[in-house]
Amino acid sequence: MKYQIGDRILLLSSKEEGTIVDLVNDNMVMIEVKGTSFPVYLDQIDFPYFHRFTKQKLVQDKPRLIPGDEIKVDRSKYEVFKTDKGVFLSVLPVYQMDGYDETVKLMKFHLFNDTPHAMRFYFQIWLNNQMDLEIKNEIQPYNHFYLSDLIFESLNDNPRFEFTFFLKESQPKLAASVKKTWKIKPKQMFVQLEELRSKEEATLTYTLFDKFPDKEPEPAPVPEQPKKKDPVVAVGSGNFASLLSKIQLQPETSLEPKQEVDLHIEVLEKNWKGLSNIAILAIQLNAFQRYMELAISHHQHSMIVIHGVGKGKLRDEIHQILRQTPEVANFVNQYHGKYGYGATEITFR
């Protein structure tokens, strides 16, 4: 591959310059443009140098101003107004060569919050009507969150994604929570992936909801009736989401910032045996992200995260998150007398 991580590139469709932050496969890379990361095919980018040197000069150079005579620019008219388009689920297929044919190996799922609201969310993956993965975390406004990978063969296991979203700051006119279910239909997914390949696009996007729902109006008072036997309350009533927000997603007061975070699964989860590799990876990344955010909020200067050596999947995912975190000044994964090559040292700004 002629590109490497850190190379400056030009996006041919918009003529914007960006930086390569990850190599997805032989045909695709992950780039960052103006703080936003997204995947592109190699034929959609090029090195920017030819474009820079051949770009026509439209205006003449202005005379240099004397220090102190600079004109202040009104930047308000150049500000980009942020939108409220909703919450989306993004699917990035990762391909592999199978003989002479290119097939989908797995699918990477990201959650996108294109709203002005910070949210807590509760996420589950169900396979064959059994819960395979569970995540509790937060997502900031106009930001994205890596959820999990799903092996392509899992489409035969009737996969179902369950989401429950809660506003971090209550709004008087908005509901306290919203619950959404997304089911994968294998035949429909096959067709969409083929269309994606024919259009030479990178990701599929599904809308979970366009707008956080409004609060339901208060019911009108009911005239007092003669007392009857207490009615039987049905299990799974509409109060489940609000009950869940009070009980299951309370902040963990026992969580303290750490200088050294061990992500070995036996340290994080007692009942880890029997978990799939994807579930283990999701638990490890979830713990890493929470401790990193805790370190940032406590103005911690540095942190060591122990990820082990193995096949390097956990390390690579952690490094990708670090590259996209503006509060990270630098990080290094080099030989250490205590950890070998199994730890990364992070320095915060």
CSV table of C-alpha atoms in Angstrom, one decimal:
chain,number,residue,atom,x,y,z
A,1,MET,CA,0.0,0.0,0.0
A,2,LYS,CA,1.4,3.4,-1.0
A,3,TYR,CA,-0.2,5.1,2.1
A,4,GLN,CA,0.9,4.9,5.7
A,5,ILE,CA,-0.7,6.1,9.0
A,6,GLY,CA,0.0,9.8,9.4
A,7,ASP,CA,0.2,10.6,5.6
A,8,ARG,CA,-1.5,13.8,4.5
A,9,ILE,CA,-4.1,13.1,1.7
A,10,LEU,CA,-6.5,15.0,-0.5
A,11,LEU,CA,-10.2,13.9,-0.7
A,12,LEU,CA,-10.9,14.0,-4.4
A,13,SER,CA,-14.6,14.6,-4.1
A,14,SER,CA,-14.4,17.8,-2.0
A,15,LYS,CA,-10.7,18.8,-2.4
A,16,GLU,CA,-10.4,18.8,1.4
A,17,GLU,CA,-7.1,17.7,3.0
A,18,GLY,CA,-7.0,15.2,5.8
A,19,THR,CA,-4.8,12.7,7.6
A,20,ILE,CA,-4.7,8.8,7.5
A,21,VAL,CA,-5.4,7.5,11.0
A,22,ASP,CA,-5.8,3.8,10.3
A,23,LEU,CA,-5.4,1.2,7.5
A,24,VAL,CA,-8.7,-0.8,7.3
A,25,ASN,CA,-7.7,-3.3,4.5
A,26,ASP,CA,-5.9,-3.3,1.1
A,27,ASN,CA,-8.6,-1.2,-0.5
A,28,MET,CA,-9.7,1.1,2.3
A,29,VAL,CA,-8.3,3.5,4.9
A,30,MET,CA,-9.7,5.6,7.8
A,31,ILE,CA,-9.1,9.3,7.4
A,32,GLU,CA,-9.7,12.3,9.6
A,33,VAL,CA,-10.9,15.6,8.1
A,34,LYS,CA,-11.5,18.7,10.3
A,35,GLY,CA,-11.8,16.5,13.4
A,36,THR,CA,-14.2,13.9,11.8
A,37,SER,CA,-13.0,10.3,11.0
A,38,PHE,CA,-14.6,8.2,8.3
A,39,PRO,CA,-13.5,5.4,5.9
A,40,VAL,CA,-12.8,5.9,2.2
A,41,TYR,CA,-11.6,3.7,-0.7
A,42,LEU,CA,-8.1,4.3,-2.0
A,43,ASP,CA,-9.3,5.5,-5.4
A,44,GLN,CA,-11.2,8.4,-3.6
A,45,ILE,CA,-8.0,10.0,-2.2
A,46,ASP,CA,-4.6,11.2,-3.5
A,47,PHE,CA,-1.5,12.9,-2.1
A,48,PRO,CA,-2.2,16.7,-2.0
A,49,TYR,CA,1.1,17.9,-3.3
A,50,PHE,CA,0.2,18.0,-7.1
A,51,HIS,CA,-3.1,19.8,-6.2
A,52,ARG,CA,-1.2,22.4,-4.2
A,53,PHE,CA,1.3,23.2,-6.8
A,54,THR,CA,-1.1,23.3,-9.8
A,55,LYS,CA,-3.9,25.3,-8.0
A,56,GLN,CA,-4.4,28.6,-9.8
A,57,LYS,CA,-3.5,31.7,-7.8
A,58,LEU,CA,-6.8,33.7,-7.7
A,59,VAL,CA,-5.7,36.9,-5.8
A,60,GLN,CA,-2.4,38.8,-5.6
A,61,ASP,CA,-0.4,38.9,-2.5
A,62,LYS,CA,-1.4,41.8,-0.3
A,63,PRO,CA,1.2,44.1,1.2
A,64,ARG,CA,2.4,43.0,4.6
A,65,LEU,CA,0.8,45.0,7.5
A,66,ILE,CA,2.8,46.7,10.1
A,67,PRO,CA,2.5,44.9,13.5
A,68,GLY,CA,-0.4,46.4,15.4
A,69,ASP,CA,-2.3,47.3,12.2
A,70,GLU,CA,-3.8,43.8,11.7
A,71,ILE,CA,-7.5,43.8,10.9
A,72,LYS,CA,-9.5,41.5,13.1
A,73,VAL,CA,-11.6,39.0,11.2
A,74,ASP,CA,-15.3,38.6,12.1
A,75,ARG,CA,-15.3,34.8,12.5
A,76,SER,CA,-18.9,34.6,13.5
A,77,LYS,CA,-20.1,34.5,9.9
A,78,TYR,CA,-17.9,31.5,9.2
A,79,GLU,CA,-19.2,29.4,12.0
A,80,VAL,CA,-20.9,26.2,11.1
A,81,PHE,CA,-24.3,25.8,12.7
A,82,LYS,CA,-24.7,22.4,14.2
A,83,THR,CA,-27.8,20.5,13.3
A,84,ASP,CA,-30.3,18.2,15.1
A,85,LYS,CA,-30.6,15.3,12.7
A,86,GLY,CA,-31.0,12.4,15.2
A,87,VAL,CA,-29.1,9.3,16.2
A,88,PHE,CA,-27.8,6.9,13.7
A,89,LEU,CA,-26.2,3.4,13.5
A,90,SER,CA,-23.3,3.1,11.0
A,91,VAL,CA,-22.1,-0.2,9.6
A,92,LEU,CA,-18.6,-0.6,8.1
A,93,PRO,CA,-18.1,-3.9,6.3
A,94,VAL,CA,-14.5,-5.3,6.4
A,95,TYR,CA,-13.6,-7.4,3.4
A,96,GLN,CA,-11.2,-10.3,2.9
A,97,MET,CA,-10.0,-12.1,-0.3
A,98,ASP,CA,-11.6,-15.6,-0.7
A,99,GLY,CA,-9.8,-17.1,-3.7
A,100,TYR,CA,-10.5,-14.6,-6.5
A,101,ASP,CA,-13.5,-13.1,-4.8
A,102,GLU,CA,-13.8,-10.4,-2.1
A,103,THR,CA,-16.2,-11.3,0.7
A,104,VAL,CA,-17.3,-9.6,3.9
A,105,LYS,CA,-15.4,-10.9,6.9
A,106,LEU,CA,-17.1,-8.8,9.7
A,107,MET,CA,-19.1,-5.6,10.2
A,108,LYS,CA,-18.0,-2.8,12.5
A,109,PHE,CA,-20.8,-0.8,14.3
A,110,HIS,CA,-20.6,2.8,15.4
A,111,LEU,CA,-23.2,5.0,17.1
A,112,PHE,CA,-23.5,8.6,15.8
A,113,ASN,CA,-25.2,11.3,17.9
A,114,ASP,CA,-26.1,14.2,15.6
A,115,THR,CA,-28.1,16.1,18.3
A,116,PRO,CA,-27.2,18.8,20.8
A,117,HIS,CA,-27.9,16.5,23.7
A,118,ALA,CA,-25.5,14.4,25.7
A,119,MET,CA,-26.9,11.0,26.4
A,120,ARG,CA,-26.4,7.9,28.5
A,121,PHE,CA,-27.2,4.7,26.7
A,122,TYR,CA,-27.8,1.0,27.4
A,123,PHE,CA,-27.0,-1.3,24.5
A,124,GLN,CA,-27.5,-5.1,24.0
A,125,ILE,CA,-26.8,-7.5,21.2
A,126,TRP,CA,-29.0,-10.6,21.1
A,127,LEU,CA,-28.2,-13.7,19.1
A,128,ASN,CA,-30.6,-16.6,18.9
A,129,ASN,CA,-32.7,-14.9,21.6
A,130,GLN,CA,-29.8,-14.9,24.0
A,131,MET,CA,-27.9,-11.8,25.1
A,132,ASP,CA,-24.4,-11.8,23.7
A,133,LEU,CA,-23.1,-8.4,24.6
A,134,GLU,CA,-24.1,-5.5,27.0
A,135,ILE,CA,-22.7,-2.0,27.1
A,136,LYS,CA,-23.6,1.0,29.4
A,137,ASN,CA,-21.9,4.3,28.5
A,138,GLU,CA,-22.3,7.9,27.4
A,139,ILE,CA,-22.1,9.7,24.0
A,140,GLN,CA,-21.5,13.4,23.7
A,141,PRO,CA,-23.3,15.7,21.2
A,142,TYR,CA,-22.1,15.5,17.6
A,143,ASN,CA,-19.9,12.6,18.4
A,144,HIS,CA,-19.6,8.9,17.6
A,145,PHE,CA,-19.0,5.8,19.8
A,146,TYR,CA,-17.6,2.4,18.7
A,147,LEU,CA,-20.0,-0.3,19.8
A,148,SER,CA,-18.8,-3.7,18.6
A,149,ASP,CA,-17.8,-6.0,15.7
A,150,LEU,CA,-20.2,-8.6,14.4
A,151,ILE,CA,-18.8,-11.6,12.4
A,152,PHE,CA,-20.6,-11.9,9.1
A,153,GLU,CA,-21.8,-15.5,9.8
A,154,SER,CA,-23.7,-14.2,12.8
A,155,LEU,CA,-26.4,-12.9,10.4
A,156,ASN,CA,-27.7,-16.5,10.5
A,157,ASP,CA,-28.3,-16.1,14.3
A,158,ASN,CA,-31.2,-13.7,14.1
A,159,PRO,CA,-29.2,-10.7,15.5
A,160,ARG,CA,-31.1,-8.0,17.3
A,161,PHE,CA,-29.8,-4.7,18.7
A,162,GLU,CA,-31.6,-3.2,21.7
A,163,PHE,CA,-31.0,0.5,22.6
A,164,THR,CA,-32.3,2.6,25.5
A,165,PHE,CA,-31.2,6.3,25.5
A,166,PHE,CA,-31.4,8.7,28.5
A,167,LEU,CA,-30.8,12.5,28.5
A,168,LYS,CA,-27.9,13.4,30.8
A,169,GLU,CA,-29.6,16.7,31.5
A,170,SER,CA,-33.4,16.6,31.7
A,171,GLN,CA,-35.3,18.9,29.4
A,172,PRO,CA,-38.8,20.1,30.4
A,173,LYS,CA,-40.4,19.4,27.0
A,174,LEU,CA,-38.5,16.1,26.2
A,175,ALA,CA,-39.1,12.6,27.4
A,176,ALA,CA,-36.7,11.2,30.0
A,177,SER,CA,-35.8,8.2,27.7
A,178,VAL,CA,-36.4,6.5,24.4
A,179,LYS,CA,-36.1,2.8,23.6
A,180,LYS,CA,-35.3,1.5,20.1
A,181,THR,CA,-34.9,-2.0,18.6
A,182,TRP,CA,-33.0,-2.7,15.3
A,183,LYS,CA,-33.2,-6.1,13.7
A,184,ILE,CA,-30.9,-7.3,10.9
A,185,LYS,CA,-32.7,-9.0,8.0
A,186,PRO,CA,-30.0,-11.1,6.3
A,187,LYS,CA,-31.5,-11.0,2.7
A,188,GLN,CA,-31.9,-7.2,2.9
A,189,MET,CA,-28.4,-6.8,4.3
A,190,PHE,CA,-26.9,-8.9,1.4
A,191,VAL,CA,-28.7,-6.6,-1.1
A,192,GLN,CA,-27.5,-3.4,0.6
A,193,LEU,CA,-23.9,-4.6,0.8
A,194,GLU,CA,-23.9,-5.4,-2.9
A,195,GLU,CA,-25.3,-1.9,-3.7
A,196,LEU,CA,-22.7,-0.4,-1.4
A,197,ARG,CA,-19.9,-2.2,-3.3
A,198,SER,CA,-21.3,-1.2,-6.8
A,199,LYS,CA,-21.5,2.4,-5.7
A,200,GLU,CA,-18.0,2.2,-4.2
A,201,GLU,CA,-19.2,3.6,-0.9
A,202,ALA,CA,-17.8,2.6,2.5
A,203,THR,CA,-20.7,2.5,5.1
A,204,LEU,CA,-24.4,1.8,5.6
A,205,THR,CA,-26.3,4.1,7.8
A,206,TYR,CA,-29.6,3.4,9.7
A,207,THR,CA,-31.6,6.0,11.5
A,208,LEU,CA,-32.6,5.0,15.1
A,209,PHE,CA,-34.6,8.2,15.7
A,210,ASP,CA,-34.8,11.6,14.0
A,211,LYS,CA,-35.5,13.6,17.1
A,212,PHE,CA,-35.6,12.9,20.8
A,213,PRO,CA,-39.3,12.4,21.6
A,214,ASP,CA,-41.4,15.0,23.4
A,215,LYS,CA,-42.7,14.4,26.8
A,216,GLU,CA,-46.2,12.8,26.9
A,217,PRO,CA,-48.9,15.2,28.2
A,218,GLU,CA,-50.1,14.6,31.7
A,219,PRO,CA,-53.3,12.5,31.7
A,220,ALA,CA,-56.5,14.3,32.6
A,221,PRO,CA,-57.7,13.6,36.2
A,222,VAL,CA,-60.0,10.7,36.5
A,223,PRO,CA,-63.1,11.1,38.7
A,224,GLU,CA,-62.8,9.0,41.9
A,225,GLN,CA,-64.5,5.7,41.5
A,226,PRO,CA,-65.7,3.2,44.1
A,227,LYS,CA,-62.9,1.1,45.4
A,228,LYS,CA,-62.3,-2.2,43.6
A,229,LYS,CA,-59.8,-4.9,43.9
A,230,ASP,CA,-56.3,-3.9,43.0
A,231,PRO,CA,-55.6,-4.4,39.3
A,232,VAL,CA,-52.8,-6.7,38.2
A,233,VAL,CA,-49.9,-4.7,36.8
A,234,ALA,CA,-48.6,-6.2,33.6
A,235,VAL,CA,-44.8,-7.0,33.5
A,236,GLY,CA,-43.0,-5.0,30.9
A,237,SER,CA,-45.2,-1.9,31.2
A,238,GLY,CA,-44.2,1.5,29.8
A,239,ASN,CA,-42.5,2.4,33.1
A,240,PHE,CA,-39.7,0.0,32.4
A,241,ALA,CA,-37.4,2.6,30.7
A,242,SER,CA,-37.7,5.2,33.5
A,243,LEU,CA,-37.2,2.4,36.1
A,244,LEU,CA,-34.1,1.3,34.2
A,245,SER,CA,-32.7,4.8,34.2
A,246,LYS,CA,-33.0,5.0,38.0
A,247,ILE,CA,-31.7,1.6,38.9
A,248,GLN,CA,-29.4,0.2,36.2
A,249,LEU,CA,-27.6,3.2,35.0
A,250,GLN,CA,-26.8,5.1,38.2
A,251,PRO,CA,-23.1,6.4,38.2
A,252,GLU,CA,-20.7,3.9,39.8
A,253,THR,CA,-19.5,5.7,42.9
A,254,SER,CA,-16.8,3.0,43.4
A,255,LEU,CA,-15.0,3.9,40.1
A,256,GLU,CA,-11.8,5.8,40.9
A,257,PRO,CA,-9.2,7.2,38.6
A,258,LYS,CA,-6.2,5.0,38.2
A,259,GLN,CA,-2.6,5.6,37.1
A,260,GLU,CA,-2.4,1.9,35.9
A,261,VAL,CA,-5.4,0.2,34.2
A,262,ASP,CA,-5.3,-3.6,33.7
A,263,LEU,CA,-7.6,-4.7,30.8
A,264,HIS,CA,-7.1,-8.4,31.1
A,265,ILE,CA,-10.7,-9.9,31.1
A,266,GLU,CA,-10.2,-11.9,34.2
A,267,VAL,CA,-9.5,-8.7,36.1
A,268,LEU,CA,-12.6,-6.9,34.7
A,269,GLU,CA,-15.2,-9.7,34.7
A,270,LYS,CA,-15.4,-12.6,37.1
A,271,ASN,CA,-17.7,-14.7,34.9
A,272,TRP,CA,-15.8,-14.3,31.7
A,273,LYS,CA,-15.5,-17.9,30.7
A,274,GLY,CA,-17.9,-18.8,27.9
A,275,LEU,CA,-18.0,-15.2,26.5
A,276,SER,CA,-17.3,-14.7,22.8
A,277,ASN,CA,-14.1,-12.9,21.7
A,278,ILE,CA,-16.2,-10.0,20.5
A,279,ALA,CA,-18.0,-9.7,23.8
A,280,ILE,CA,-14.6,-9.8,25.7
A,281,LEU,CA,-13.2,-7.1,23.4
A,282,ALA,CA,-16.3,-4.9,23.9
A,283,ILE,CA,-16.0,-5.2,27.7
A,284,GLN,CA,-12.3,-4.3,27.6
A,285,LEU,CA,-12.8,-1.3,25.3
A,286,ASN,CA,-15.8,-0.1,27.5
A,287,ALA,CA,-13.6,-0.2,30.6
A,288,PHE,CA,-10.7,1.6,28.9
A,289,GLN,CA,-12.9,4.4,27.6
A,290,ARG,CA,-14.4,4.9,31.0
A,291,TYR,CA,-11.1,5.1,32.8
A,292,MET,CA,-9.6,7.4,30.1
A,293,GLU,CA,-12.5,9.8,30.5
A,294,LEU,CA,-12.1,9.6,34.3
A,295,ALA,CA,-8.4,10.5,33.9
A,296,ILE,CA,-9.2,13.4,31.6
A,297,SER,CA,-11.9,14.8,34.0
A,298,HIS,CA,-9.5,14.6,36.9
A,299,HIS,CA,-6.7,16.3,34.9
A,300,GLN,CA,-4.5,13.3,35.2
A,301,HIS,CA,-1.1,13.9,33.5
A,302,SER,CA,-0.6,10.3,32.3
A,303,MET,CA,-1.9,6.8,32.5
A,304,ILE,CA,-0.6,3.3,31.6
A,305,VAL,CA,-3.1,0.9,30.1
A,306,ILE,CA,-2.1,-2.9,30.2
A,307,HIS,CA,-3.6,-4.6,27.1
A,308,GLY,CA,-1.3,-7.5,26.7
A,309,VAL,CA,0.4,-8.7,23.5
A,310,GLY,CA,-1.8,-11.5,21.9
A,311,LYS,CA,-2.8,-10.8,18.3
A,312,GLY,CA,-2.8,-7.0,18.9
A,313,LYS,CA,-6.6,-6.5,18.3
A,314,LEU,CA,-7.2,-4.8,21.7
A,315,ARG,CA,-4.0,-2.7,21.3
A,316,ASP,CA,-5.0,-1.5,17.8
A,317,GLU,CA,-8.5,-0.6,18.8
A,318,ILE,CA,-7.2,1.4,21.8
A,319,HIS,CA,-4.7,3.3,19.6
A,320,GLN,CA,-7.4,4.2,17.2
A,321,ILE,CA,-9.5,5.7,20.0
A,322,LEU,CA,-6.5,7.6,21.3
A,323,ARG,CA,-5.8,9.1,17.9
A,324,GLN,CA,-9.4,10.4,17.9
A,325,THR,CA,-9.3,11.9,21.4
A,326,PRO,CA,-8.2,15.6,21.4
A,327,GLU,CA,-7.2,15.5,25.1
A,328,VAL,CA,-4.4,13.0,24.3
A,329,ALA,CA,-1.1,14.7,23.7
A,330,ASN,CA,0.8,11.5,22.8
A,331,PHE,CA,1.0,7.7,23.5
A,332,VAL,CA,3.7,5.1,23.1
A,333,ASN,CA,3.8,1.3,23.0
A,334,GLN,CA,7.5,0.3,23.6
A,335,TYR,CA,9.4,-2.3,25.6
A,336,HIS,CA,9.0,-1.8,29.3
A,337,GLY,CA,10.9,-3.7,32.0
A,338,LYS,CA,7.6,-4.5,33.9
A,339,TYR,CA,5.1,-4.9,31.0
A,340,GLY,CA,7.2,-5.9,28.1
A,341,TYR,CA,5.3,-4.8,24.9
A,342,GLY,CA,2.0,-5.4,26.6
A,343,ALA,CA,1.2,-1.8,27.7
A,344,THR,CA,0.7,1.7,26.3
A,345,GLU,CA,1.7,4.9,28.1
A,346,ILE,CA,-0.6,7.8,27.5
A,347,THR,CA,0.2,11.5,28.2
A,348,PHE,CA,-2.7,13.9,28.4
A,349,ARG,CA,-2.7,17.6,27.4
